[in-house]
Coordinates of C-alpha atoms (C1' of nucleotides) in Angstrom, one line a residue:
Chain A
M1 CA 75.9 57.1 117.7
G2 CA 75.7 59.9 118.9
Q3 CA 73.6 63.0 116.5
S4 CA 75.8 63.1 113.2
H5 CA 78.3 66.0 112.3
I6 CA 77.9 64.9 108.5
S7 CA 76.5 67.0 106.1
N8 CA 76.1 66.7 102.3
N9 CA 75.2 68.5 99.0
V10 CA 72.9 65.9 97.5
R11 CA 70.2 68.5 97.0
N12 CA 73.0 71.2 95.2
L13 CA 74.5 67.8 93.2
R14 CA 70.9 66.5 91.5
F15 CA 70.1 70.5 90.6
N16 CA 73.5 71.6 89.4
H17 CA 75.4 69.4 88.4
H18 CA 73.0 67.3 87.1
E19 CA 69.5 67.8 86.4
M20 CA 67.8 64.7 88.3
T21 CA 64.6 64.8 90.8
Q22 CA 64.5 62.7 94.1
Q23 CA 62.6 60.0 92.7
Q24 CA 65.3 59.3 89.6
L25 CA 68.4 59.5 92.1
A26 CA 66.3 56.9 94.5
D27 CA 66.0 55.0 91.9
Q28 CA 69.4 54.7 90.5
V29 CA 71.3 53.9 94.1
G30 CA 68.0 51.7 94.7
V31 CA 66.1 53.7 97.3
T32 CA 62.6 54.6 98.1
R33 CA 62.2 58.5 97.3
Q34 CA 61.9 58.8 101.5
T35 CA 65.8 58.0 101.8
I36 CA 66.7 60.7 99.6
V37 CA 64.4 63.4 101.0
A38 CA 65.6 62.3 104.6
I39 CA 69.0 62.7 103.8
E40 CA 69.0 66.0 102.2
K41 CA 66.8 67.4 105.0
G42 CA 69.5 65.9 107.3
K43 CA 67.4 63.9 109.5
Y44 CA 70.0 61.1 109.3
S45 CA 72.8 60.5 107.1
P46 CA 73.1 57.3 105.0
S47 CA 74.8 54.0 105.7
L48 CA 78.5 53.7 103.9
E49 CA 76.8 52.0 101.0
L50 CA 74.3 54.5 100.3
A51 CA 76.9 57.2 100.0
F52 CA 78.9 55.4 97.9
R53 CA 76.3 54.7 95.9
I54 CA 74.9 58.0 95.7
A55 CA 79.1 59.5 95.1
R56 CA 79.0 57.4 92.0
V57 CA 75.6 58.4 90.1
F58 CA 77.6 62.1 90.8
K59 CA 81.0 60.8 89.8
L60 CA 82.7 61.7 92.8
P61 CA 84.5 60.7 95.8
L62 CA 82.5 60.1 98.7
E63 CA 84.5 63.2 100.3
D64 CA 83.0 65.5 97.8
V65 CA 79.2 64.5 98.4
F66 CA 79.1 64.0 102.3
T67 CA 81.4 65.8 104.8
Y68 CA 82.0 65.1 108.2
E69 CA 82.7 67.6 110.8
G70 CA 84.8 66.2 113.3
A71 CA 83.7 67.4 116.9
D72 CA 86.1 65.5 119.0
S73 CA 89.1 63.1 118.0
T74 CA 90.2 63.4 121.1
N75 CA 88.0 60.9 123.0
K76 CA 86.1 61.6 126.5
Chain B
M1 CA 69.4 47.7 101.7
G2 CA 71.2 44.0 100.1
Q3 CA 74.1 42.7 101.2
S4 CA 77.3 44.9 101.6
H5 CA 80.1 45.1 99.0
I6 CA 82.2 46.6 101.5
S7 CA 85.6 45.2 102.6
N8 CA 88.2 47.5 104.3
N9 CA 92.0 47.3 106.2
V10 CA 90.9 48.0 109.0
R11 CA 92.9 45.2 110.4
N12 CA 95.6 46.1 108.5
L13 CA 95.9 49.5 109.2
R14 CA 95.7 48.7 113.2
F15 CA 98.8 46.3 112.5
N16 CA 100.9 47.6 110.2
H17 CA 100.9 51.4 110.3
H18 CA 99.8 51.8 113.7
E19 CA 100.5 49.3 116.6
M20 CA 96.9 49.2 117.9
T21 CA 94.8 46.9 119.4
Q22 CA 90.8 46.8 118.8
Q23 CA 90.5 48.5 122.1
Q24 CA 92.3 51.3 121.6
L25 CA 90.6 51.9 118.1
A26 CA 87.5 51.2 119.8
D27 CA 88.0 53.9 122.0
Q28 CA 89.4 56.1 120.3
V29 CA 86.5 56.4 117.1
G30 CA 83.7 55.6 120.6
V31 CA 82.2 52.6 120.1
T32 CA 82.7 49.3 121.7
R33 CA 84.6 47.0 120.7
Q34 CA 82.4 44.4 119.5
T35 CA 81.8 46.6 116.8
I36 CA 85.6 46.8 115.9
V37 CA 85.5 43.0 115.9
A38 CA 82.5 43.2 113.9
I39 CA 83.6 45.3 110.8
E40 CA 87.2 43.4 110.4
K41 CA 85.3 40.3 110.4
G42 CA 82.9 41.9 108.0
K43 CA 79.5 41.0 109.8
Y44 CA 78.5 44.2 108.8
S45 CA 79.9 47.8 107.5
P46 CA 79.9 50.6 109.9
S47 CA 77.9 53.4 109.6
L48 CA 79.2 56.5 107.4
E49 CA 79.9 58.6 110.6
L50 CA 81.9 56.3 112.0
A51 CA 83.7 55.0 108.5
F52 CA 84.7 58.8 109.0
R53 CA 85.8 58.5 112.5
I54 CA 87.5 55.4 111.3
A55 CA 88.8 56.9 108.8
R56 CA 90.4 60.0 110.3
V57 CA 92.0 57.5 113.6
F58 CA 94.7 56.2 110.5
K59 CA 94.9 60.0 109.1
L60 CA 93.2 58.3 105.7
P61 CA 90.7 59.5 103.0
L62 CA 87.6 57.3 104.2
E63 CA 88.2 55.6 100.8
D64 CA 91.3 54.3 101.6
V65 CA 89.9 52.4 104.0
F66 CA 86.6 51.4 103.2
T67 CA 85.9 50.3 99.4
Y68 CA 82.7 49.9 97.8
E69 CA 83.3 46.9 95.1
G70 CA 80.1 48.6 93.4
A71 CA 77.7 45.6 91.9
D72 CA 76.0 47.4 89.1
S73 CA 76.2 51.4 88.7
T74 CA 73.1 50.3 85.4
N75 CA 70.6 49.9 87.8
K76 CA 67.6 47.5 87.0
Chain C
dA1 C1' 40.3 76.2 87.7
dC2 C1' 41.8 71.5 86.6
dA3 C1' 45.5 67.9 85.6
dC4 C1' 50.3 66.7 87.0
dA5 C1' 54.8 66.7 89.1
dA6 C1' 58.0 67.1 92.2
dT7 C1' 58.5 68.1 97.1
dG8 C1' 57.4 67.9 102.2
dT9 C1' 56.0 65.3 106.2
dA10 C1' 54.5 61.6 109.3
dA11 C1' 53.2 57.3 111.5
dC12 C1' 54.2 52.4 111.9
dA13 C1' 56.8 48.7 110.3
dT14 C1' 61.5 46.2 109.2
dT15 C1' 66.0 45.7 109.0
dT16 C1' 70.8 46.6 109.9
dA17 C1' 74.5 48.6 113.2
dG18 C1' 76.0 49.2 117.6
dT19 C1' 75.7 47.9 123.0
dA20 C1' 76.2 45.2 126.9
dT21 C1' 77.8 40.4 128.7
dA22 C1' 79.6 37.1 129.1
dC23 C1' 82.3 32.9 127.9
dA24 C1' 85.8 30.7 125.0
dT25 C1' 90.9 30.9 123.2
dA26 C1' 95.3 31.7 121.8
dG27 C1' 100.0 34.1 122.8
dT28 C1' 103.2 35.8 126.5
dG29 C1' 105.8 36.2 130.8
dT30 C1' 106.7 35.0 135.2
Chain D
dA1 C1' 101.4 25.7 135.8
dC2 C1' 98.9 30.2 136.6
dA3 C1' 97.9 35.3 135.4
dC4 C1' 97.5 38.8 131.5
dT5 C1' 96.7 40.1 127.3
dA6 C1' 94.5 40.5 122.5
dT7 C1' 91.3 38.2 120.0
dG8 C1' 86.8 35.9 118.6
dT9 C1' 82.0 34.1 119.5
dA10 C1' 77.2 34.7 121.3
dT11 C1' 73.0 35.9 122.5
dA12 C1' 70.1 39.7 123.6
dC13 C1' 68.8 43.9 123.4
dT14 C1' 68.9 49.3 121.8
dA15 C1' 68.8 52.6 118.3
dA16 C1' 69.3 53.8 113.7
dA17 C1' 68.4 53.8 109.1
dT18 C1' 65.2 52.4 105.4
dG19 C1' 60.3 50.8 103.6
dT20 C1' 55.5 51.4 102.8
dT21 C1' 51.2 54.0 102.4
dA22 C1' 48.9 57.9 102.8
dC23 C1' 48.2 62.8 102.4
dA24 C1' 49.9 68.1 101.7
dT25 C1' 51.8 71.3 99.5
dT26 C1' 54.0 74.2 95.9
dG27 C1' 54.3 75.6 90.5
dT28 C1' 53.6 75.0 86.3
dG29 C1' 51.3 73.8 81.7
dT30 C1' 47.0 73.5 79.3

DNA sequence: ACACAATGTAACATTTAGTATACATAGTGT
DNA sequence: ACACTATGTATACTAAATGTTACATTGTGT
């Protein structure tokens, strides 16, 4: 799949709504800290499962954490 | 990540709410038919981006199409 | 100044998502 | 019986997500 048009506010959620370190979040969702770093930095977007897990930590619907900035609905 | 606890009703949506073939859905979201087959058959769950795209085709929130049957909220 | 915790970065390995191609089966229409 | 369309399956390949390890930076407390 092409370059992801997905943004997220994991970083803000981690700070503002919850006091939580990258490592803690990583532990809670069962990945390594590097994965959280990569997601926050926008290096790639998580798998669907991981996205669900992260959203659940913040007790938010997935679409409140991750946003798809849909490019084209009408295909080539 | 472990074995996905994610289910979806792409198949039903494709039939009931929209008259749509696997190939058509694949075209609209920009993947091959095999990918749709694999998702419907539960061979693997889509990337977050693809999940968003599919949900958009059905004009539904992502969580109406894909469901995470969270195993453990309380981590090890 | 030193230790320590949180974060950023980078190379490489492994696993999983998605592609490409090909063939099989079931249903429908002629 | 034949052609056609939609679906299922399989194998081999590529690309992206995640892991592993290791080191650098920045801020805080003592």
